[in-house]
Coordinates of C-alpha atoms in Angstrom, one line a residue:
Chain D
X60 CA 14.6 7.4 21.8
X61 CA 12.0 5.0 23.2
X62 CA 9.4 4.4 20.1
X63 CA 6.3 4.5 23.0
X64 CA 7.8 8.5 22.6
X65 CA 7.6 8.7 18.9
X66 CA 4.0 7.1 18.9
X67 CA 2.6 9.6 21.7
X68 CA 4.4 12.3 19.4
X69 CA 2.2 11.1 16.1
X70 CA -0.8 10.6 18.6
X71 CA -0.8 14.1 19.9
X72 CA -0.4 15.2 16.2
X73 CA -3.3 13.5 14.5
X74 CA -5.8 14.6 17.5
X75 CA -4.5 18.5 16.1
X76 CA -5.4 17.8 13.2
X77 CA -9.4 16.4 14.4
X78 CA -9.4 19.4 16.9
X79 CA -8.0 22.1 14.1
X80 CA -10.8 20.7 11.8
X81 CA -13.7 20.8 14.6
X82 CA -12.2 24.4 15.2
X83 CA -12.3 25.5 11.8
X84 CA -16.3 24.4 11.6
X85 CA -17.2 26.1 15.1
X86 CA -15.5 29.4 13.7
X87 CA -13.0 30.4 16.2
X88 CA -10.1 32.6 15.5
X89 CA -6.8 31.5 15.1
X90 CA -5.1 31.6 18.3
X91 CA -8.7 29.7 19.4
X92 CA -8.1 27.2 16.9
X93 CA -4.8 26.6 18.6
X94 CA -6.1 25.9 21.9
X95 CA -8.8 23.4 20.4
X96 CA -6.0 21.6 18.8
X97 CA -3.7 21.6 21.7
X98 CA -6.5 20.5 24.2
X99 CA -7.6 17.8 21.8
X100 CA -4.2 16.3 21.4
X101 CA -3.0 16.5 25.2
X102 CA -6.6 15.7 27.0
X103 CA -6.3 11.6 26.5
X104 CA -2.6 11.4 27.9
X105 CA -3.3 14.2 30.1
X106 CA -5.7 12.1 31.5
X107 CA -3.5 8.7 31.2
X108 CA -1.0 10.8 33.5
X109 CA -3.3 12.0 35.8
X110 CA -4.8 9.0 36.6
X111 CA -1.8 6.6 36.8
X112 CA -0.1 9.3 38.8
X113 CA 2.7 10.2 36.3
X114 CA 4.1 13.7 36.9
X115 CA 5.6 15.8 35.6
X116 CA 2.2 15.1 32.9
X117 CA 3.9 14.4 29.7
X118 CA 3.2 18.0 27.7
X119 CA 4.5 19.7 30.9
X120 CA 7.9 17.4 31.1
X121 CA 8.7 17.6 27.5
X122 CA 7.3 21.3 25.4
X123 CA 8.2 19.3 22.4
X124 CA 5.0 18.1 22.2
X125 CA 3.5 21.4 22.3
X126 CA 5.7 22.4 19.1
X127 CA 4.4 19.9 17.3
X128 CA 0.6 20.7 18.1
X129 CA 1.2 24.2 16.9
X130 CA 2.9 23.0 13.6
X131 CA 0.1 20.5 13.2
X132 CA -2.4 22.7 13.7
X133 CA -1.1 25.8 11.4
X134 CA -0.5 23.4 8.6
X135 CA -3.8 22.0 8.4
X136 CA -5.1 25.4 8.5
X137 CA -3.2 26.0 5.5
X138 CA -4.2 22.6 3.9
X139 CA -7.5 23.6 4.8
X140 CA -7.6 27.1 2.8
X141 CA -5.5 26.6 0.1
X142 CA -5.6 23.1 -0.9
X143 CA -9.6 21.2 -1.1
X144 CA -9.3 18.9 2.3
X145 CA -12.0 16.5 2.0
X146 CA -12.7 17.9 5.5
X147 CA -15.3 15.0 6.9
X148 CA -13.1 11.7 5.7
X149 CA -9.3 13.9 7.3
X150 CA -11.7 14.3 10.3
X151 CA -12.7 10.9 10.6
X152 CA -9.1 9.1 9.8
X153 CA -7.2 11.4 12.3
X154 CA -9.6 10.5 15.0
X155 CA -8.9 6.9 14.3
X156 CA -5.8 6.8 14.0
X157 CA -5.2 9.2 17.6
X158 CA -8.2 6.7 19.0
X159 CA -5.8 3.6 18.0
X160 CA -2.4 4.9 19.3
X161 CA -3.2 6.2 22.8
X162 CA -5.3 3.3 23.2
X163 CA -2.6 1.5 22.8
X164 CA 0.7 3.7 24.5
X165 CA -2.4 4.1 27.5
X166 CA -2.5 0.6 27.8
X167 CA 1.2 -0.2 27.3
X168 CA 1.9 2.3 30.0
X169 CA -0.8 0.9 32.8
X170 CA 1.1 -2.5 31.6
X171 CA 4.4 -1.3 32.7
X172 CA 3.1 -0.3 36.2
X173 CA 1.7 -4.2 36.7
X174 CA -2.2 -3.6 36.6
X175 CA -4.3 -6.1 35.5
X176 CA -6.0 -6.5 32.5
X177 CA -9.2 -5.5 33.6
X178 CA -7.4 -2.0 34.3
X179 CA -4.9 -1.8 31.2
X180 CA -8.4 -1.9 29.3
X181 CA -10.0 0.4 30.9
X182 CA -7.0 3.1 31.2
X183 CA -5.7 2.8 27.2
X184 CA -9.6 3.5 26.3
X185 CA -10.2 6.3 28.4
X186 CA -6.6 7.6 27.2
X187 CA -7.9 7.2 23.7
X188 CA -11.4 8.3 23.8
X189 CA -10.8 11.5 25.8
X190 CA -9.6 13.7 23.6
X191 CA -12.3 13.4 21.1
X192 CA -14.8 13.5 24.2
X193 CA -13.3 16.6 25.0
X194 CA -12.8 18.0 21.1
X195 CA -16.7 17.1 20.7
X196 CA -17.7 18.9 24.2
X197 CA -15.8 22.2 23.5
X198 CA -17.3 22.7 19.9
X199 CA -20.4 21.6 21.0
X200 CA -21.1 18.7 19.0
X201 CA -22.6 15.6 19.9
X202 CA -19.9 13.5 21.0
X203 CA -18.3 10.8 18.2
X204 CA -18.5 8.5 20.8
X205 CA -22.0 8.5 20.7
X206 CA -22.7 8.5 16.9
X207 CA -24.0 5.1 16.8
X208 CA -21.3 2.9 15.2
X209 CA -17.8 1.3 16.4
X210 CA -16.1 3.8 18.7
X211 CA -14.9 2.5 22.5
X212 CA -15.8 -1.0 21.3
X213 CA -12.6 -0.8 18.9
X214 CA -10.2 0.4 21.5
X215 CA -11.4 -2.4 23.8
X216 CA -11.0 -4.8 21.5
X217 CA -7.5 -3.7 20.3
X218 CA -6.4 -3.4 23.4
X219 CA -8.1 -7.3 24.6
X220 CA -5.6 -8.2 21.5
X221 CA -2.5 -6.7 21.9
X222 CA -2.5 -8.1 25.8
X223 CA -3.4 -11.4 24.7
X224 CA -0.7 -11.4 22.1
X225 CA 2.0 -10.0 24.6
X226 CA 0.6 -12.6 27.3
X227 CA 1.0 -15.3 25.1
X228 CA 5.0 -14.5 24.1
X229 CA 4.5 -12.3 20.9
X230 CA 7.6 -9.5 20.8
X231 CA 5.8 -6.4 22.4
X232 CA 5.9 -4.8 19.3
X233 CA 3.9 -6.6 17.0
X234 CA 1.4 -7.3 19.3
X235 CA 1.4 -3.5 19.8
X236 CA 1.0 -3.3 15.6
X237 CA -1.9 -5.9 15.7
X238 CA -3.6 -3.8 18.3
X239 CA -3.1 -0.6 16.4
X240 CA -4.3 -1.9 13.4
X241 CA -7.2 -3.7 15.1
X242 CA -8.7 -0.6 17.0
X243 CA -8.0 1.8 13.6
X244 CA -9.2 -1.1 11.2
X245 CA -12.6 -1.7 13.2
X246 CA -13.1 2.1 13.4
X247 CA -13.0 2.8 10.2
X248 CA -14.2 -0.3 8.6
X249 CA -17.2 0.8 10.6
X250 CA -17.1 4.7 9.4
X251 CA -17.2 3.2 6.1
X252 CA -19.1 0.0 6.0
X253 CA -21.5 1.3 8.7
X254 CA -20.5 -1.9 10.7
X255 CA -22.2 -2.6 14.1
X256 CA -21.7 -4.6 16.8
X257 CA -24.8 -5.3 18.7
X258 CA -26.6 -2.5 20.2
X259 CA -28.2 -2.2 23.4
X260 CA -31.2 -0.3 22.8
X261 CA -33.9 0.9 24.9
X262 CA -37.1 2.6 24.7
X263 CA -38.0 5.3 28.1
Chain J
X4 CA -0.2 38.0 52.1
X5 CA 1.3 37.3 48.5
X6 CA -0.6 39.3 46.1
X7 CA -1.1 36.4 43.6
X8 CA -3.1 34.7 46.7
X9 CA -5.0 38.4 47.2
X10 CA -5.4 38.3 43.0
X11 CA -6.6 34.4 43.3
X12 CA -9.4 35.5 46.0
X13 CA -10.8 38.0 43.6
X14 CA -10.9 35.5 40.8
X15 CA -12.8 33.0 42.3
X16 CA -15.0 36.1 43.3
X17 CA -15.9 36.9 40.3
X18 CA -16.2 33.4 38.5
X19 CA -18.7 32.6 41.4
X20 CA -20.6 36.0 40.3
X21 CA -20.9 34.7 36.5
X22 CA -21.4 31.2 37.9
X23 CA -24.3 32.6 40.1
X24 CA -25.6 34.1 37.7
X25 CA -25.8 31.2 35.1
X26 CA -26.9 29.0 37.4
X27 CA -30.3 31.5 37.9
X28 CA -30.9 31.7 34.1
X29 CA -31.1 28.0 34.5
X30 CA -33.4 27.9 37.3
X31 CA -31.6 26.1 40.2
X32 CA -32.4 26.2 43.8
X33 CA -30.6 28.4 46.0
X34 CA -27.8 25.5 47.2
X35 CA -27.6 24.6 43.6
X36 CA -26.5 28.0 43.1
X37 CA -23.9 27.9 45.2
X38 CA -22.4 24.8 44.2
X39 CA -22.4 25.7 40.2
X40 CA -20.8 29.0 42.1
X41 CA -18.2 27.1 43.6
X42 CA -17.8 24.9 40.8
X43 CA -17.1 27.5 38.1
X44 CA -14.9 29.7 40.9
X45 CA -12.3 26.5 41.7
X46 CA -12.9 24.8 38.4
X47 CA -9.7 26.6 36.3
X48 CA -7.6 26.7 39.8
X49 CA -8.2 23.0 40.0
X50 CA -7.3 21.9 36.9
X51 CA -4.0 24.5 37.3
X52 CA -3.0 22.6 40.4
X53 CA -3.5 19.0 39.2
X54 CA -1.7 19.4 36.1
X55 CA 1.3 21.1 38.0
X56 CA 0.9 18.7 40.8
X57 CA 0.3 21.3 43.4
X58 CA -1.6 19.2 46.4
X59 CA -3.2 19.8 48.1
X60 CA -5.7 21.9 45.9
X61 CA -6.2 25.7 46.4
X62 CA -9.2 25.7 48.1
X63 CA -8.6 22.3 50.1
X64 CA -5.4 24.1 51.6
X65 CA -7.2 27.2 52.5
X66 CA -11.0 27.0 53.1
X67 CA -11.3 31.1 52.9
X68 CA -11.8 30.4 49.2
X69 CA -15.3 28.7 49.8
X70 CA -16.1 31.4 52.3
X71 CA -15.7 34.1 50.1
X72 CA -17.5 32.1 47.0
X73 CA -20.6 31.6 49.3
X74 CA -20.4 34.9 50.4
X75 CA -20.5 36.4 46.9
X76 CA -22.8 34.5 45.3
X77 CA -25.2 34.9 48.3
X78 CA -24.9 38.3 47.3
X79 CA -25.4 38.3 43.8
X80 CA -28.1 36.3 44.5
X81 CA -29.5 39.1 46.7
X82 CA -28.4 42.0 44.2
X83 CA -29.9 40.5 41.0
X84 CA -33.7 40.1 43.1
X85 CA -34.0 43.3 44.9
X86 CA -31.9 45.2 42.9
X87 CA -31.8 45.8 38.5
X88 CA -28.9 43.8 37.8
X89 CA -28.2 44.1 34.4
X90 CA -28.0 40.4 33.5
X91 CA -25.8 39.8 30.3
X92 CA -23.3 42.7 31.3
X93 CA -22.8 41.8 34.7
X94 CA -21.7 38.1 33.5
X95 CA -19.9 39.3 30.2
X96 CA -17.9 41.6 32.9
X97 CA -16.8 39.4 35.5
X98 CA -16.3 36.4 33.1
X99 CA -13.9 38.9 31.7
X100 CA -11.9 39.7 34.6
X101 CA -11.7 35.9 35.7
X102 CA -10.7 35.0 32.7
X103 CA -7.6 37.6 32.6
X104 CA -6.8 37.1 36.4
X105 CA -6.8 33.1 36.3
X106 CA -5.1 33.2 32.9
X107 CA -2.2 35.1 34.5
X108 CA -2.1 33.8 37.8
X109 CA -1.7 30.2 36.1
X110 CA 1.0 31.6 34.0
X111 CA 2.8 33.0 37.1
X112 CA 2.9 29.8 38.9
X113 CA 4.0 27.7 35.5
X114 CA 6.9 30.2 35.7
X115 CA 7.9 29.9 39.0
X116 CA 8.1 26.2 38.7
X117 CA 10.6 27.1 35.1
X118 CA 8.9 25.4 32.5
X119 CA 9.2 26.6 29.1
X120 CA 7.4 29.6 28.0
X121 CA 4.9 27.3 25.4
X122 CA 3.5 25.5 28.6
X123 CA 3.5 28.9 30.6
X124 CA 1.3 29.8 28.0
X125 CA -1.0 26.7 27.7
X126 CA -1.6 26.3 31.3
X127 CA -2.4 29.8 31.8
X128 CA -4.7 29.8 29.2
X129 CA -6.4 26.8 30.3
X130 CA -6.1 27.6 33.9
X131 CA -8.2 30.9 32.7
X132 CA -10.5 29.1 30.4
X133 CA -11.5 26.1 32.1
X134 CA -14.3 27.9 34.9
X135 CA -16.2 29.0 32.6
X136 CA -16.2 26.1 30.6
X137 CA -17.3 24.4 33.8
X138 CA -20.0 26.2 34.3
X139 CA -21.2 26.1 30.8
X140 CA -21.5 22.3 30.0
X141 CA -22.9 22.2 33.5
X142 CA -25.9 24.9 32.7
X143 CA -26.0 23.6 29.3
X144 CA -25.1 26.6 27.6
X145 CA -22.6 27.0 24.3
X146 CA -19.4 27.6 25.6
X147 CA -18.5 31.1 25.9
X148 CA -15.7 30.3 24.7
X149 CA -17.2 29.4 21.3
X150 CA -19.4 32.6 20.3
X151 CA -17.2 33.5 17.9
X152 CA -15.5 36.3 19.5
X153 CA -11.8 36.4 21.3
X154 CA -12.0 34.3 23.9
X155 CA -9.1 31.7 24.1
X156 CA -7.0 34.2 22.1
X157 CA -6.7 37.2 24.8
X158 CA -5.3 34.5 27.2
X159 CA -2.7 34.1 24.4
X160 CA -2.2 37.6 24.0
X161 CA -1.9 38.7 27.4
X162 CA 0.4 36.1 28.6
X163 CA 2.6 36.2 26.0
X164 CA 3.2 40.1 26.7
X165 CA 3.5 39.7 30.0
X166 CA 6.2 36.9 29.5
X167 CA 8.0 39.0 27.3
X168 CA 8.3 42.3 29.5
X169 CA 8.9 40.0 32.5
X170 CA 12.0 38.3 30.5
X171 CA 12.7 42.3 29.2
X172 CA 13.3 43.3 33.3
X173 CA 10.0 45.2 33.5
X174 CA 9.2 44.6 37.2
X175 CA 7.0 41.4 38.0
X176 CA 4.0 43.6 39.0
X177 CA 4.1 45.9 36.2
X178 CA 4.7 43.3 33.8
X179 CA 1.7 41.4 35.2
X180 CA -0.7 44.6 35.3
X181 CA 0.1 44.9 31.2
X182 CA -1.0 41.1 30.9
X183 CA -4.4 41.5 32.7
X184 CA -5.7 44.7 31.2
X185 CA -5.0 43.1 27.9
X186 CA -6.4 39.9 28.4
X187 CA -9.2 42.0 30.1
X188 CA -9.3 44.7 27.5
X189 CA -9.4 42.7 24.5
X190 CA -12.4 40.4 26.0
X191 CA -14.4 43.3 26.3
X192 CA -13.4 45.0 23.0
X193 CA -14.2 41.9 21.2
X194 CA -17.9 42.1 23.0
X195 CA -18.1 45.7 23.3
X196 CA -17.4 46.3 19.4
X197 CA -17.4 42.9 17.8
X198 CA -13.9 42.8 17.2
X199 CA -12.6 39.4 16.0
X200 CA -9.2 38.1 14.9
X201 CA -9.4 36.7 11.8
X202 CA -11.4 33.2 11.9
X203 CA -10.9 29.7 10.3
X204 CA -13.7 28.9 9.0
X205 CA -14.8 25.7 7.1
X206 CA -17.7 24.5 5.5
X207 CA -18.2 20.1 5.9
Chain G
X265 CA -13.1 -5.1 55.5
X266 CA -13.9 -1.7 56.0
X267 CA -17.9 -0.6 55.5
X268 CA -16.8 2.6 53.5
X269 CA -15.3 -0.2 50.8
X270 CA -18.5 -1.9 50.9
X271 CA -20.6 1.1 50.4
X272 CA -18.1 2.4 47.4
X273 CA -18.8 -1.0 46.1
X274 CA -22.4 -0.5 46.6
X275 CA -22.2 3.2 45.0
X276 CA -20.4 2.0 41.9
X277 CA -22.9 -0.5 41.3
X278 CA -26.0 1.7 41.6
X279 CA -24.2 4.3 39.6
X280 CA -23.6 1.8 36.8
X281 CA -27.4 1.0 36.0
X282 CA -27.9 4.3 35.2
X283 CA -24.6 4.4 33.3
X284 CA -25.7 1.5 31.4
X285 CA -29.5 2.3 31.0
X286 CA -28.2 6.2 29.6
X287 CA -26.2 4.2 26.8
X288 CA -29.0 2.4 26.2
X289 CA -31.2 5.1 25.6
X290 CA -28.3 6.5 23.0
X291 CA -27.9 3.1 21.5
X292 CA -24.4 2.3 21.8
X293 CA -23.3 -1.1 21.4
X294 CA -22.8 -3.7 24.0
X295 CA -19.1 -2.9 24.4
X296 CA -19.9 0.9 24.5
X297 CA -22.3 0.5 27.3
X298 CA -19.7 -1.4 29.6
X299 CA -17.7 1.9 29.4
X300 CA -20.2 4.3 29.9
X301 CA -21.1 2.1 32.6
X302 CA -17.5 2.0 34.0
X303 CA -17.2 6.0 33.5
X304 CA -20.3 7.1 35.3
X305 CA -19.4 4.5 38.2
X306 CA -16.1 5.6 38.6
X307 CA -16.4 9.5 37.8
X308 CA -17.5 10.5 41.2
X309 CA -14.9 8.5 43.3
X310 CA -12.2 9.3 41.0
X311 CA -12.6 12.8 41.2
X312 CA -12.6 12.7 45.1
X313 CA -9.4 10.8 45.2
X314 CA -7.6 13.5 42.5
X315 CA -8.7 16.4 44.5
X316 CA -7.7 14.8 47.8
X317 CA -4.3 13.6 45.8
X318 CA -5.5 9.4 46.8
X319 CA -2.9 7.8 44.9
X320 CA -3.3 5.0 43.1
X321 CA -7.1 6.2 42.7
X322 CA -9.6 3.7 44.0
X323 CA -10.2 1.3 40.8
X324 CA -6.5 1.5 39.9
X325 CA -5.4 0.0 43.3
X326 CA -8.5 -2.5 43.8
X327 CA -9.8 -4.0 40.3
X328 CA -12.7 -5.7 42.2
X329 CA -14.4 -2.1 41.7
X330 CA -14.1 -3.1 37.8
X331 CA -15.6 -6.4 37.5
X332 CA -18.5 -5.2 39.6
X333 CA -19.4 -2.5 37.1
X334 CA -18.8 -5.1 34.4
X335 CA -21.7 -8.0 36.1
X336 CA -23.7 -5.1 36.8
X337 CA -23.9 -3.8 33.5
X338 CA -24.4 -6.9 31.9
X339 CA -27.1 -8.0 34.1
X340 CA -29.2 -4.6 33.7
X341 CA -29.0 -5.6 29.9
X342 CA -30.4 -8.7 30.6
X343 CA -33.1 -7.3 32.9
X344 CA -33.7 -5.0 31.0
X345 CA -34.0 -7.3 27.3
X346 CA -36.0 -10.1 28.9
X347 CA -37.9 -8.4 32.0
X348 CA -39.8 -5.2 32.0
X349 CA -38.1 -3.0 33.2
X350 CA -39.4 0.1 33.8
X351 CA -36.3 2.5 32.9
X352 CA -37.5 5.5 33.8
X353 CA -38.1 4.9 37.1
X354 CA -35.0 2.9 37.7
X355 CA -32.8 5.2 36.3
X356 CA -34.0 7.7 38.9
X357 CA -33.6 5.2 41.6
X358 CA -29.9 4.1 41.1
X359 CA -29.1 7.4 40.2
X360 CA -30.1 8.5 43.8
X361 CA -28.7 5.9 45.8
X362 CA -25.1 6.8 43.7
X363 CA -25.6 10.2 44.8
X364 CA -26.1 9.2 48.2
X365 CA -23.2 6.8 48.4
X366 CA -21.0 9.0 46.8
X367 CA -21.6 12.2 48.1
X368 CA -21.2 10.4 51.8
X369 CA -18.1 8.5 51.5
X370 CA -16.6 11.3 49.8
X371 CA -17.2 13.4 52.7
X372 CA -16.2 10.9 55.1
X373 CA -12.9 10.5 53.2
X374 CA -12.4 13.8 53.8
X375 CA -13.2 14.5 57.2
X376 CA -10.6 11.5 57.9
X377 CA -8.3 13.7 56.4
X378 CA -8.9 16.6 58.5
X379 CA -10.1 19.2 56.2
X380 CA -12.8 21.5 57.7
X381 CA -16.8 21.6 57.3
X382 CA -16.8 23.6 54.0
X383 CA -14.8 21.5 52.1
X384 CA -16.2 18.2 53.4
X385 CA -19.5 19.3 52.2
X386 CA -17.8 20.4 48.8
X387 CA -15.9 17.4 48.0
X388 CA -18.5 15.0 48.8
X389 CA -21.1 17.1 47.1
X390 CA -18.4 17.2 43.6
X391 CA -17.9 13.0 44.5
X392 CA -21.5 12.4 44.1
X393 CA -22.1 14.8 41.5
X394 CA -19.5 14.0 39.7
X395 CA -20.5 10.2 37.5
X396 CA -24.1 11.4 36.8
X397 CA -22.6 14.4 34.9
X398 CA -20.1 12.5 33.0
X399 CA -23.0 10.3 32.7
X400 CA -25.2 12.9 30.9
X401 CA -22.6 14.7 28.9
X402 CA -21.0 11.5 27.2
X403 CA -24.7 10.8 26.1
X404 CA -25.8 14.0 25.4
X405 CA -28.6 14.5 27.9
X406 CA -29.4 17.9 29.6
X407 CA -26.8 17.3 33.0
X408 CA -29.8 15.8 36.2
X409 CA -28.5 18.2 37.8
X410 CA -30.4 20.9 36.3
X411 CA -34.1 19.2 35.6
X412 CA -35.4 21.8 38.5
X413 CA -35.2 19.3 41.2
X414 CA -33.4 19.3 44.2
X415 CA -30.2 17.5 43.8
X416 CA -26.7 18.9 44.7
X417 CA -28.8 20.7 47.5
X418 CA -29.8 17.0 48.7
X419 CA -26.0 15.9 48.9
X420 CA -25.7 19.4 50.9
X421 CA -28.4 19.0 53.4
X422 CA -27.7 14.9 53.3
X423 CA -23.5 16.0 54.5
X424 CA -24.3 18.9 56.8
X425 CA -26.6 16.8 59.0
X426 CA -23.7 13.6 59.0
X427 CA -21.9 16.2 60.1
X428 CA -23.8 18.0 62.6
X429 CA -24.7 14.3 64.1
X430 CA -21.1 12.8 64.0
X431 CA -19.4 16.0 65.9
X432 CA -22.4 16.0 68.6
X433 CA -21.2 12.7 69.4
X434 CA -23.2 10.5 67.6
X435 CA -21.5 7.4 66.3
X436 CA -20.4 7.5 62.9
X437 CA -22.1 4.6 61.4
X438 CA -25.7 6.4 63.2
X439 CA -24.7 10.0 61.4
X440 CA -23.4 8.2 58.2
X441 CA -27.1 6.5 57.9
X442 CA -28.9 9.4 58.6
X443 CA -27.0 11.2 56.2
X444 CA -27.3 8.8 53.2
X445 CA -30.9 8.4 54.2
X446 CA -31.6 12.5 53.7
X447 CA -29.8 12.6 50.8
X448 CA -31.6 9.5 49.5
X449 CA -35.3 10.5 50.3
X450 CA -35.0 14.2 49.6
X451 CA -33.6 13.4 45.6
X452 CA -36.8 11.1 45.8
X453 CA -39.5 12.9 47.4
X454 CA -38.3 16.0 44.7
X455 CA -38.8 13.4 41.9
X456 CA -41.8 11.4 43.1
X457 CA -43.9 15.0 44.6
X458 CA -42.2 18.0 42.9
X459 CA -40.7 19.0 46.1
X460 CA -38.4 22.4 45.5
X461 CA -36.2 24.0 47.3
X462 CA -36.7 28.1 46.7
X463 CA -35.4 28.6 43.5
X464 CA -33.2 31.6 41.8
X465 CA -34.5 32.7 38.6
X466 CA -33.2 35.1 36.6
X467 CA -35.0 36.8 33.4
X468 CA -31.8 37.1 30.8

């Protein structure tokens, strides 16, 4: 079993858990919450697939990934109930973490097809910041994306790393670790230091 | 003529009705209209036909699609000026029946192509839910989808019976007929009488 | 090299100021503004070539698209840091050529491909359309499209007339200028006088 497969698996189930909480806050129903939570977790490979031509897309190919959504997504509904889920930090840590690894399986994947860098970037943060974008759109929030601290920047960098490493003869997968940890360090060192990279601001 | 192409015709009718109509509330110019229309009319057939890889697209194959949007939003537009269109009905309606025609229209094709019944159900769902979600973040509006009633879920509902009495032997056509009145059917209840599934809610 | 590749160059560059001077006004971070920058550049065209089934998608196949959105970017931030630039105005500028470009080439790409008037006008109304509404939902802003002006009903009347021209036997590069020019100066003259096109208003 290719480990690319297991991380997507993990991927997909983290985003659940974001789009089950975002759910759970909008007030949808059950079977609603289920949708979020699927569309969350499939809408950055969905995306990765799309646009590097991969079919059958990857939820399509293999239901498995679908299963573990649904499980995902009941679970933290129960979590959510019974138990006291600190709901804003659970929201914040699955986000990173789902932001970190399709970041990193879109970029791997755009690798394997012989882009160049400039497009490996560009594809593993698109794969990872669409879900969220798409989470944040469908429960009407403004997107995370946009809330002012470390968000695409991380995936970029990560990414920037984890080629750079691979590029300069480091085994595949611990330049894929450094990356990981890179994009879901800077996120939430950033969540919870309130680092910044420079902003561009302007006034209109 | 295939009746799921008769069935698709009517869909896109009455999406480009609701999207019509939500494109006036937001005051757009008459071509305006007809491309939020068109937009919300093709917008869950498109996504359908990319994620099953179905090229070309509905309405690029057959251009009677685009016909029979203009044509009905030219005449909504007409109805709701000279005549006393009753507004918020009219859209609740045929956002209704789009929903359940789409939702099991994109269900029947992800059968017909044998994927699992989980992915029947997801792309029919978001095959159904996708047009009006569309034309919602494109007239800045709360997704429908998202005022707390069943939305999402009578996609679930209605697919999954009409998988079921399809796999019992009911015939195709009755089995499909049971799926759209209850995807129909418990849209409207839901707006008619307020009736809800029970909701995850959580406070942040 | 073919003028279409030129002008896409062109497109994606205009469309990238306003990509980058949107993040600016939301006050992402310099890393954050290349992507917006890169998603509202590439939205439009990238959408054309997955609803015409283009594969590999324009950017994917030619990175040159890329580090033109990258220069781009990071020479509006410069401009706009150390100059005065008067972003409003600007803004509205690029974001009308874009629409221009786009909504032209897209059609063109699709009357190459055969496909009849209605859906050339469609597509390369969605192509230009497309980045400045990615544009305005990933930072939150109330979608151009909608401010009241005429603008998908420019790309309309911009298309129909390339059309008209080209199939009465003008020469393509003649139709294709008259085209982008309507588009151009019918967004403008609607921004700079108020121009309207007859709206449809409803009362909800």
């Amino acid at each position: 079993m290719r480990i690319l497969y297991l991380l997507d698996l993990v991927g997909v189930a983290v985003f659940a858990i974001s789009g089950t909480l975002a759910a759970g806050r909008a007030g949808l129903d059950l079977l609603g919450v289920l949708v979020i939570a699927a569309v969350t977790a499939i809408g950055g490979g969905t995306l990765r697939d799309l646009l590097l031509d991969r079919h059958p897309i990857f939820w399509v190919r293999d239901p498995r990934y679908l299963y573990v959504i649904g499980t995902t997504a009941l679970l933290t509904v129960a979590c959510a109930r019974w138990g006291s889920l600190p709901y804003h930090d659970v929201l914040l840590v699955a986000d990173a973490l789902g932001l970190a690894l399709f970041a990193l399986t879109g970029a791997e994947l755009a690798e394997e097809a012989e882009h160049p860098a400039v497009i490996v970037v560009l594809t593993g943060t698109m794969t990872g910041v669409a879900g969220g974008v798409v989470r944040d759109v469908l429960t009407a929030q403004v997107p995370l994306i946009l809330r002012g601290d470390i968000y695409a920047s991380a995936a970029i960098v990560g990414i920037a790393l984890y080629l750079m490493l691979h590029r300069l003869g480091v085994p595949r997968a611990f330049a894929f670790a450094a990356g990981f940890l890179t994009v879901a360090g800077l996120r939430l060192a950033s969540v919870t230091w309130g680092l910044q990279l420079p902003t561009f601001e302007l006034r209109g």
